[in-house]
């Protein structure tokens, strides 16, 4: 279980950093094969990547913190970071909905 948490935590860290750099943005749209990228709004995709990358990075850090299951400090830190990143995602959805409702 710890190796799985470490793998997913590291994957989330790498994906979050790549989102912040403006790379691998096709993963956000669920386009796993990376085709049909000519129709994507580049400025909007980069902006969305920069907005979502902190939450993805925090998710990765929280999963890595949960690897240390024998220490209560790391468990509380991991769970609290996971809750914070979840609230950040909810905040992003609400902001996107308000922005969409205005236009």
Steps between C-alpha positions, in 0.01 A plus 500: 500500500783740581666444165170573326457824697857599421450426130177700476643784711805527275280482191281782629809711575638450149162569337447811714838642407437427133159672520666806653756506219221484241585147386287184502182709496325233293470298823260757645251449219518123532669468163744225592622444145584866439328528162290793370706766675448752223154593628611579856507862615866526598473805725200359684661159542821649640298717739299196614823305549648772717181516709469125556868418549521608869218263596658212308838566664339517846322169429836346413664630817208375711523151349873492570430611860256209539784256424630556854208321662664435837533866592189694594649834387542383140154343493332818624707711261418274205127491570481875562689576176267266313198685642654838412566395141146362472358831622721681249358284219145580618595870503625471142179333388289773662712776344479332158123465535459867596724607213304276260166634627612859435588436136 
